[in-house]
Amino acid sequence: MAEILFPALFLLMALGLPVAFAMAIAVFCAITFASNYPNIVVVKEMFAGLDSFPLLAVPFFVLAAELMTGGAITHHLLRFAAQFVGHLRGGLGHANVISSTLFAGISGSALADAAGPGTMMIRMMEKGGYDRAYAGALTISSAIVGPIIPPSITMIIYAMQDDNVSVGSLFMAGIVPGLLITAAMLATNAIIARKRGYLGTGTRPGAVAMIRTTALALPALFLIVLVVGGIRFGIFTPTEASVIAVFYALICGMFIYRSLRLRDLPDIILRAALVSSAVLLILGAARAFAWVLIIEGIPHDLAATIIGWELSPVMFLLAVNLLLLVFGLFMDPLPGVMILVPILAPISHALGIAPNHFAIVVIVNLTMGLATPPVGALIYVVSSAANMRPGALIRELPPFFLAGLALLLLLTFVPQLSTWLPRISGL
């Protein structure tokens, strides 16, 4: 079946078909023309991929992010970030990066980061004298932190594929790497801002104004503490945390910020449903695709081949980095996790690589693919939201990609960056 599965997938993706449909149709073609299985098995495997209690966290975290955005949370997070760095050279760019990091602790999605605070920051940066394409590229690059800082939809899916990690341990493992990504993007923005002469917004706000702005942002920031702290201390599971996040976001929007009205809820719920449906459709199609690979024995054969190379742990990680960077050019992170993790994770465990370390390397790798052509979803989300040509954004991305690549190598060679926090947290 593989001789039909892969050519069909690449052909459909080259024709511009969405990844979920391309995978599902490729599986259908492989089963129809190269096997004796009934076609209904495609539907069966897609439903089996979604029949999981932890997956309930996905639509609820998406809904919580939509409620927070509709409840003017994004505005307060932007003001909170800008008050600390807006007056510096390249200050609006710094504010873009920091606000993406803060919003990542609410949304768990790179696309939500780019479409929410990112598009607002592009407009602010353009008014502040920044090149529009540069503002868009910075938004794309800073949004990469979305699936790394907890809560993370990608980490939830990863934990379902690898029994050696838990959602809670991955959430803790992602905090330090996420902050390092933020630092790398801040440093890159500072260098470019100095070269291009991007100035700050003026003087730093006074103490009273900063206290007022911080107080307004605290309810939004507390959601991060609520989710991560609740999971860390065993008060609730990640799925329960997602439901609590929805109710907390609703209370914040309606009663604290008073910017969310009942008549806004149908549109918010509809947007969350559309985003969740797209994510779950990808997961279902990826499950069917992975089933065909298993039936064909491809994971077993590939694992045996890699083990036969007798690579050291470091060489294996470098090979995985190369494989995933290439894979990420053509595939979104979620199907990448579902297809590749069951193959690669057992090999990494056999080589003695810490499960949380390997998970972070994989997730950061695949997430970087969101910002690389030809399939990089972040590029097209930002180009559509900001009405820019993708080519203009792509030309501004190389410095940020190189910074991300340097950080990826750092995470590869220093496992403690991913394992220290889960270890001291008892996870």
Short mmCIF file of C-alpha atoms in Angstrom, two decimals:
data_model
loop_
_atom_site.label_atom_id
_atom_site.label_comp_id
_atom_site.label_asym_id
_atom_site.label_seq_id
_atom_site.Cartn_x
_atom_site.Cartn_y
_atom_site.Cartn_z
CA MET A 1 0.00 0.00 0.00
CA ALA A 2 2.93 2.34 0.64
CA GLU A 3 3.68 2.56 -3.08
CA ILE A 4 0.29 4.27 -3.50
CA LEU A 5 0.00 6.01 -0.11
CA PHE A 6 3.00 8.33 -0.35
CA PRO A 7 2.75 9.36 -4.04
CA ALA A 8 -0.97 10.07 -3.55
CA LEU A 9 -0.26 12.17 -0.44
CA PHE A 10 2.45 14.29 -2.09
CA LEU A 11 0.42 14.74 -5.27
CA LEU A 12 -2.67 15.91 -3.37
CA MET A 13 -0.64 18.28 -1.21
CA ALA A 14 1.11 19.66 -4.31
CA LEU A 15 -2.33 20.38 -5.74
CA GLY A 16 -3.08 22.51 -2.68
CA LEU A 17 -5.45 20.16 -0.87
CA PRO A 18 -5.55 20.66 2.94
CA VAL A 19 -3.35 18.21 4.84
CA ALA A 20 -6.25 16.41 6.53
CA PHE A 21 -8.06 15.75 3.24
CA ALA A 22 -4.83 14.80 1.49
CA MET A 23 -4.01 12.18 4.13
CA ALA A 24 -7.54 10.76 4.26
CA ILE A 25 -7.85 10.49 0.46
CA ALA A 26 -4.36 8.97 0.18
CA VAL A 27 -5.32 6.31 2.72
CA PHE A 28 -8.57 5.65 0.87
CA CYS A 29 -6.68 5.21 -2.44
CA ALA A 30 -4.11 2.90 -0.85
CA ILE A 31 -6.78 0.67 0.68
CA THR A 32 -8.94 0.65 -2.44
CA PHE A 33 -6.23 -0.19 -4.98
CA ALA A 34 -3.63 -2.12 -2.98
CA SER A 35 -5.38 -4.11 -0.24
CA ASN A 36 -8.30 -6.38 0.54
CA TYR A 37 -9.53 -4.23 3.44
CA PRO A 38 -13.00 -2.66 3.13
CA ASN A 39 -13.07 1.11 2.64
CA ILE A 40 -15.03 1.55 5.85
CA VAL A 41 -11.78 0.89 7.74
CA VAL A 42 -10.68 4.46 6.89
CA VAL A 43 -13.66 5.89 8.77
CA LYS A 44 -13.19 3.38 11.59
CA GLU A 45 -9.57 4.38 12.14
CA MET A 46 -10.37 8.09 11.95
CA PHE A 47 -13.00 7.70 14.68
CA ALA A 48 -10.62 5.53 16.72
CA GLY A 49 -8.08 8.34 16.58
CA LEU A 50 -10.57 10.74 18.14
CA ASP A 51 -12.05 8.36 20.72
CA SER A 52 -9.90 9.59 23.59
CA PHE A 53 -10.73 11.43 26.80
CA PRO A 54 -7.54 13.57 26.81
CA LEU A 55 -8.50 14.93 23.38
CA LEU A 56 -11.43 16.74 24.99
CA ALA A 57 -8.86 19.25 26.19
CA VAL A 58 -8.27 20.45 22.62
CA PRO A 59 -11.67 22.10 21.90
CA PHE A 60 -11.90 23.47 25.44
CA PHE A 61 -8.47 25.15 25.31
CA VAL A 62 -9.37 26.56 21.90
CA LEU A 63 -12.65 27.90 23.29
CA ALA A 64 -10.85 29.41 26.30
CA ALA A 65 -8.47 31.25 23.95
CA GLU A 66 -11.38 32.56 21.86
CA LEU A 67 -13.18 33.76 24.99
CA MET A 68 -10.05 35.50 26.22
CA THR A 69 -9.57 37.22 22.86
CA GLY A 70 -13.24 38.25 22.71
CA GLY A 71 -13.02 39.51 26.27
CA ALA A 72 -10.35 42.14 25.47
CA ILE A 73 -7.64 40.05 27.13
CA THR A 74 -5.34 40.51 24.15
CA HIS A 75 -5.48 44.28 24.49
CA HIS A 76 -4.48 44.19 28.16
CA LEU A 77 -1.65 41.71 27.52
CA LEU A 78 -0.26 43.94 24.78
CA ARG A 79 -0.31 47.00 27.05
CA PHE A 80 1.28 44.97 29.86
CA ALA A 81 4.14 43.84 27.61
CA ALA A 82 4.65 47.24 25.96
CA GLN A 83 5.03 49.12 29.25
CA PHE A 84 8.28 47.26 30.04
CA VAL A 85 9.97 47.29 26.63
CA GLY A 86 8.14 49.81 24.43
CA HIS A 87 10.58 52.62 25.18
CA LEU A 88 13.64 50.55 24.14
CA ARG A 89 15.10 50.49 20.63
CA GLY A 90 12.91 48.08 18.70
CA GLY A 91 10.46 48.26 21.61
CA LEU A 92 7.28 47.46 19.67
CA GLY A 93 9.01 44.39 18.26
CA HIS A 94 9.95 43.32 21.78
CA ALA A 95 6.35 43.86 22.86
CA ASN A 96 5.22 41.65 19.97
CA VAL A 97 7.43 38.80 21.15
CA ILE A 98 6.50 39.12 24.83
CA SER A 99 2.77 39.36 24.15
CA SER A 100 2.98 36.20 22.02
CA THR A 101 4.65 34.43 24.93
CA LEU A 102 1.97 35.57 27.36
CA PHE A 103 -0.84 34.63 24.97
CA ALA A 104 0.81 31.22 24.44
CA GLY A 105 0.05 30.50 28.09
CA ILE A 106 -3.62 30.93 27.25
CA SER A 107 -4.08 29.52 23.75
CA GLY A 108 -1.63 26.62 23.38
CA SER A 109 -1.59 27.25 19.63
CA ALA A 110 0.86 29.04 17.32
CA LEU A 111 -1.90 29.89 14.86
CA ALA A 112 -4.01 31.47 17.63
CA ASP A 113 -0.99 33.52 18.70
CA ALA A 114 -0.45 34.84 15.19
CA ALA A 115 -4.13 35.51 14.47
CA GLY A 116 -4.82 37.13 17.87
CA PRO A 117 -2.23 39.49 19.36
CA GLY A 118 0.05 39.07 16.35
CA THR A 119 -2.16 40.86 13.84
CA MET A 120 -2.79 43.68 16.32
CA MET A 121 0.95 44.11 16.82
CA ILE A 122 1.60 44.23 13.07
CA ARG A 123 -0.68 47.26 12.80
CA MET A 124 0.96 48.92 15.82
CA MET A 125 4.47 48.26 14.50
CA GLU A 126 3.61 49.61 11.07
CA LYS A 127 2.31 52.83 12.63
CA GLY A 128 5.52 52.99 14.67
CA GLY A 129 7.69 53.06 11.54
CA TYR A 130 8.52 49.38 11.13
CA ASP A 131 8.54 47.72 7.74
CA ARG A 132 5.27 45.84 7.42
CA ALA A 133 6.86 42.64 6.11
CA TYR A 134 9.35 42.66 8.99
CA ALA A 135 6.52 43.06 11.51
CA GLY A 136 4.76 40.09 9.92
CA ALA A 137 7.90 37.94 9.96
CA LEU A 138 8.50 38.77 13.63
CA THR A 139 4.91 37.82 14.40
CA ILE A 140 5.36 34.48 12.64
CA SER A 141 8.61 33.75 14.47
CA SER A 142 7.37 34.73 17.92
CA ALA A 143 4.19 32.66 17.46
CA ILE A 144 6.33 29.51 17.37
CA VAL A 145 6.38 29.66 21.17
CA GLY A 146 2.63 28.88 21.21
CA PRO A 147 2.91 25.06 21.25
CA ILE A 148 5.93 25.12 23.60
CA ILE A 149 4.68 27.22 26.53
CA PRO A 150 1.93 25.33 28.41
CA PRO A 151 -0.89 24.66 27.86
CA SER A 152 -0.01 23.11 24.49
CA ILE A 153 -2.29 21.19 22.17
CA THR A 154 0.72 19.57 20.50
CA MET A 155 1.99 18.30 23.86
CA ILE A 156 -1.39 16.75 24.62
CA ILE A 157 -1.24 14.85 21.33
CA TYR A 158 2.40 13.84 21.94
CA ALA A 159 1.60 12.37 25.35
CA MET A 160 -1.06 10.20 23.70
CA GLN A 161 1.60 8.71 21.39
CA ASP A 162 4.32 8.05 24.00
CA ASP A 163 3.48 6.29 27.27
CA ASN A 164 6.80 7.38 28.80
CA VAL A 165 5.65 10.98 29.21
CA SER A 166 2.59 12.64 30.69
CA VAL A 167 0.86 15.84 29.70
CA GLY A 168 1.84 17.39 33.03
CA SER A 169 5.53 16.54 32.62
CA LEU A 170 5.56 17.91 29.07
CA PHE A 171 3.89 21.12 30.21
CA MET A 172 6.65 21.63 32.77
CA ALA A 173 9.35 20.59 30.29
CA GLY A 174 8.22 23.24 27.82
CA ILE A 175 8.53 26.26 30.11
CA VAL A 176 12.32 26.78 29.96
CA PRO A 177 12.62 26.04 26.19
CA GLY A 178 9.66 28.36 25.55
CA LEU A 179 11.30 31.20 27.46
CA LEU A 180 14.56 30.57 25.59
CA ILE A 181 12.72 30.86 22.28
CA THR A 182 11.34 34.18 23.50
CA ALA A 183 14.85 35.34 24.45
CA ALA A 184 16.23 34.28 21.06
CA MET A 185 13.56 36.24 19.19
CA LEU A 186 14.08 39.29 21.43
CA ALA A 187 17.82 39.21 20.73
CA THR A 188 17.26 38.86 16.97
CA ASN A 189 14.79 41.75 16.98
CA ALA A 190 17.24 43.91 18.96
CA ILE A 191 20.02 43.29 16.42
CA ILE A 192 17.81 44.02 13.42
CA ALA A 193 16.24 47.08 15.09
CA ARG A 194 19.71 48.54 15.69
CA LYS A 195 20.73 47.93 12.07
CA ARG A 196 17.54 49.43 10.63
CA GLY A 197 17.10 52.23 13.14
CA TYR A 198 13.78 51.13 14.60
CA LEU A 199 13.25 53.36 17.64
CA GLY A 200 11.20 52.95 20.78
CA THR A 201 7.86 54.54 21.54
CA GLY A 202 9.26 57.24 23.83
CA THR A 203 9.62 57.46 27.58
CA ARG A 204 8.82 54.67 29.96
CA PRO A 205 5.39 54.97 31.66
CA GLY A 206 5.31 56.23 35.23
CA ALA A 207 5.00 53.95 38.23
CA VAL A 208 1.29 54.67 38.74
CA ALA A 209 0.47 53.93 35.09
CA MET A 210 2.49 50.70 35.19
CA ILE A 211 0.75 49.52 38.35
CA ARG A 212 -2.64 50.25 36.80
CA THR A 213 -1.77 48.40 33.57
CA THR A 214 -0.33 45.44 35.49
CA ALA A 215 -3.42 45.23 37.69
CA LEU A 216 -5.64 45.08 34.60
CA ALA A 217 -3.51 42.29 33.12
CA LEU A 218 -3.31 40.18 36.29
CA PRO A 219 -6.63 38.34 35.80
CA ALA A 220 -5.48 37.21 32.34
CA LEU A 221 -2.04 36.20 33.60
CA PHE A 222 -3.57 34.22 36.45
CA LEU A 223 -5.07 31.77 33.95
CA ILE A 224 -1.54 30.53 33.20
CA VAL A 225 -0.90 30.00 36.91
CA LEU A 226 -4.28 28.31 37.34
CA VAL A 227 -3.74 25.78 34.54
CA VAL A 228 -0.07 24.94 35.13
CA GLY A 229 -0.29 25.07 38.93
CA GLY A 230 -3.46 22.99 39.06
CA ILE A 231 -1.91 20.25 36.92
CA ARG A 232 1.42 20.40 38.75
CA PHE A 233 -0.13 19.92 42.20
CA GLY A 234 -2.57 17.25 41.03
CA ILE A 235 -5.68 19.33 41.66
CA PHE A 236 -7.08 18.46 38.25
CA THR A 237 -6.13 16.67 35.03
CA PRO A 238 -5.22 18.55 31.83
CA THR A 239 -8.69 17.81 30.44
CA GLU A 240 -10.35 19.18 33.57
CA ALA A 241 -7.98 22.16 33.43
CA SER A 242 -9.24 22.99 29.94
CA VAL A 243 -12.85 23.11 31.16
CA ILE A 244 -11.86 25.26 34.14
CA ALA A 245 -10.00 27.57 31.74
CA VAL A 246 -13.22 28.06 29.74
CA PHE A 247 -15.24 29.04 32.81
CA TYR A 248 -12.45 31.29 34.08
CA ALA A 249 -12.18 33.02 30.69
CA LEU A 250 -15.94 33.49 30.65
CA ILE A 251 -15.93 35.04 34.12
CA CYS A 252 -13.00 37.33 33.20
CA GLY A 253 -14.62 38.55 30.02
CA MET A 254 -18.11 39.08 31.40
CA PHE A 255 -17.57 40.21 35.00
CA ILE A 256 -13.99 41.46 35.40
CA TYR A 257 -13.27 43.19 32.08
CA ARG A 258 -16.96 43.50 31.16
CA SER A 259 -16.13 43.47 27.45
CA LEU A 260 -17.74 40.11 26.67
CA ARG A 261 -21.49 40.12 26.10
CA LEU A 262 -23.97 37.29 25.80
CA ARG A 263 -24.69 38.15 22.19
CA ASP A 264 -20.97 37.66 21.41
CA LEU A 265 -20.96 34.04 22.57
CA PRO A 266 -22.53 32.38 19.48
CA ASP A 267 -19.84 33.81 17.18
CA ILE A 268 -17.07 32.90 19.64
CA ILE A 269 -18.36 29.34 20.01
CA LEU A 270 -18.65 29.02 16.22
CA ARG A 271 -15.04 30.16 15.70
CA ALA A 272 -13.82 27.74 18.36
CA ALA A 273 -15.84 24.93 16.80
CA LEU A 274 -14.35 25.58 13.36
CA VAL A 275 -10.78 25.64 14.70
CA SER A 276 -11.37 22.53 16.81
CA SER A 277 -12.96 20.69 13.89
CA ALA A 278 -9.94 21.44 11.70
CA VAL A 279 -7.54 20.17 14.39
CA LEU A 280 -9.54 17.02 15.11
CA LEU A 281 -9.97 16.26 11.42
CA ILE A 282 -6.19 16.37 11.02
CA LEU A 283 -5.78 14.03 14.00
CA GLY A 284 -8.33 11.56 12.66
CA ALA A 285 -6.73 11.50 9.21
CA ALA A 286 -3.26 11.13 10.76
CA ARG A 287 -4.49 8.13 12.77
CA ALA A 288 -5.73 6.42 9.59
CA PHE A 289 -2.45 7.27 7.82
CA ALA A 290 -0.42 5.84 10.72
CA TRP A 291 -2.55 2.68 10.69
CA VAL A 292 -1.58 1.99 7.07
CA LEU A 293 2.09 2.48 7.95
CA ILE A 294 1.76 -0.02 10.81
CA ILE A 295 -0.03 -2.57 8.62
CA GLU A 296 2.79 -2.27 6.09
CA GLY A 297 5.39 -2.74 8.83
CA ILE A 298 7.13 0.52 7.95
CA PRO A 299 7.70 1.68 11.56
CA HIS A 300 9.25 -1.67 12.48
CA ASP A 301 11.48 -1.78 9.41
CA LEU A 302 12.57 1.83 9.84
CA ALA A 303 13.32 1.31 13.53
CA ALA A 304 15.35 -1.81 12.76
CA THR A 305 17.32 0.09 10.10
CA ILE A 306 18.12 3.00 12.42
CA ILE A 307 19.13 0.65 15.25
CA GLY A 308 21.35 -1.22 12.78
CA TRP A 309 23.30 1.99 12.19
CA GLU A 310 24.43 1.83 15.86
CA LEU A 311 24.22 5.59 16.26
CA SER A 312 25.22 7.25 19.51
CA PRO A 313 22.46 9.20 21.30
CA VAL A 314 23.90 12.51 20.06
CA MET A 315 24.17 11.35 16.46
CA PHE A 316 20.63 9.94 16.65
CA LEU A 317 19.30 13.28 17.87
CA LEU A 318 21.11 15.13 15.10
CA ALA A 319 19.66 12.72 12.54
CA VAL A 320 16.20 13.23 14.03
CA ASN A 321 16.67 17.00 13.83
CA LEU A 322 17.50 16.77 10.13
CA LEU A 323 14.60 14.39 9.45
CA LEU A 324 12.05 16.51 11.29
CA LEU A 325 13.22 19.81 9.79
CA VAL A 326 12.71 18.33 6.32
CA PHE A 327 9.44 16.67 7.35
CA GLY A 328 8.19 19.97 8.77
CA LEU A 329 8.56 21.62 5.38
CA PHE A 330 5.65 19.55 4.11
CA MET A 331 3.60 18.51 7.15
CA ASP A 332 1.93 20.25 10.09
CA PRO A 333 3.10 19.40 13.64
CA LEU A 334 0.03 17.42 14.74
CA PRO A 335 0.11 14.75 12.00
CA GLY A 336 3.89 14.79 12.29
CA VAL A 337 3.64 13.87 15.97
CA MET A 338 1.08 11.13 15.35
CA ILE A 339 3.02 9.56 12.47
CA LEU A 340 6.64 9.88 13.62
CA VAL A 341 6.58 9.69 17.43
CA PRO A 342 5.44 6.03 17.59
CA ILE A 343 8.42 5.22 15.33
CA LEU A 344 11.14 7.38 16.83
CA ALA A 345 10.28 7.52 20.55
CA PRO A 346 10.97 3.81 21.27
CA ILE A 347 14.38 4.11 19.60
CA SER A 348 15.24 7.17 21.69
CA HIS A 349 14.23 5.34 24.87
CA ALA A 350 16.39 2.36 23.89
CA LEU A 351 19.35 4.73 23.47
CA GLY A 352 18.82 6.15 26.96
CA ILE A 353 17.58 9.59 25.88
CA ALA A 354 15.34 11.21 28.49
CA PRO A 355 11.70 11.07 27.30
CA ASN A 356 10.98 14.73 28.06
CA HIS A 357 14.18 15.81 26.34
CA PHE A 358 13.32 13.90 23.17
CA ALA A 359 9.74 15.18 23.24
CA ILE A 360 10.85 18.82 23.36
CA VAL A 361 13.35 18.31 20.53
CA VAL A 362 10.58 16.78 18.39
CA ILE A 363 7.96 19.41 19.23
CA VAL A 364 10.27 22.39 18.68
CA ASN A 365 11.46 20.86 15.40
CA LEU A 366 7.98 20.31 14.00
CA THR A 367 6.72 23.66 15.27
CA MET A 368 9.48 25.45 13.35
CA GLY A 369 7.95 23.92 10.23
CA LEU A 370 4.96 26.21 10.72
CA ALA A 371 7.22 29.12 9.73
CA THR A 372 8.96 27.51 6.74
CA PRO A 373 7.69 27.37 3.17
CA PRO A 374 6.14 25.79 1.20
CA VAL A 375 3.49 24.56 3.67
CA GLY A 376 4.19 26.79 6.71
CA ALA A 377 0.72 27.56 8.02
CA LEU A 378 1.84 30.61 10.01
CA ILE A 379 3.06 32.32 6.84
CA TYR A 380 -0.35 32.05 5.20
CA VAL A 381 -2.30 32.94 8.35
CA VAL A 382 -0.32 36.17 8.80
CA SER A 383 -0.31 37.03 5.08
CA SER A 384 -4.08 36.62 4.99
CA ALA A 385 -4.78 38.46 8.24
CA ALA A 386 -2.45 41.37 7.41
CA ASN A 387 -3.13 41.39 3.64
CA MET A 388 0.51 40.79 2.64
CA ARG A 389 2.13 38.63 -0.01
CA PRO A 390 3.71 35.43 1.45
CA GLY A 391 6.90 36.12 -0.52
CA ALA A 392 7.48 39.41 1.31
CA LEU A 393 7.23 37.63 4.66
CA ILE A 394 9.47 34.75 3.60
CA ARG A 395 12.28 37.16 2.65
CA GLU A 396 12.32 38.54 6.22
CA LEU A 397 12.31 35.15 7.98
CA PRO A 398 15.93 33.83 7.60
CA PRO A 399 17.44 35.67 10.65
CA PHE A 400 14.67 34.34 12.89
CA PHE A 401 14.98 30.83 11.46
CA LEU A 402 18.73 30.84 12.14
CA ALA A 403 18.08 31.95 15.72
CA GLY A 404 15.55 29.14 16.13
CA LEU A 405 18.00 26.64 14.64
CA ALA A 406 20.73 27.71 17.07
CA LEU A 407 18.33 27.30 19.97
CA LEU A 408 17.27 23.87 18.67
CA LEU A 409 20.89 22.73 18.75
CA LEU A 410 21.21 24.09 22.29
CA LEU A 411 18.15 22.09 23.36
CA THR A 412 19.59 19.02 21.64
CA PHE A 413 22.97 19.15 23.38
CA VAL A 414 21.78 20.35 26.80
CA PRO A 415 19.00 17.96 27.91
CA GLN A 416 18.79 19.60 31.34
CA LEU A 417 16.95 22.53 29.74
CA SER A 418 14.03 20.16 29.14
CA THR A 419 14.37 17.77 32.07
CA TRP A 420 15.29 19.98 35.03
CA LEU A 421 11.88 21.52 35.73
CA PRO A 422 9.88 18.26 35.42
CA ARG A 423 12.40 16.54 37.69
CA ILE A 424 12.27 19.07 40.50
CA SER A 425 8.49 19.19 40.12
CA GLY A 426 8.20 15.45 40.72
CA LEU A 427 6.92 14.78 37.20
#
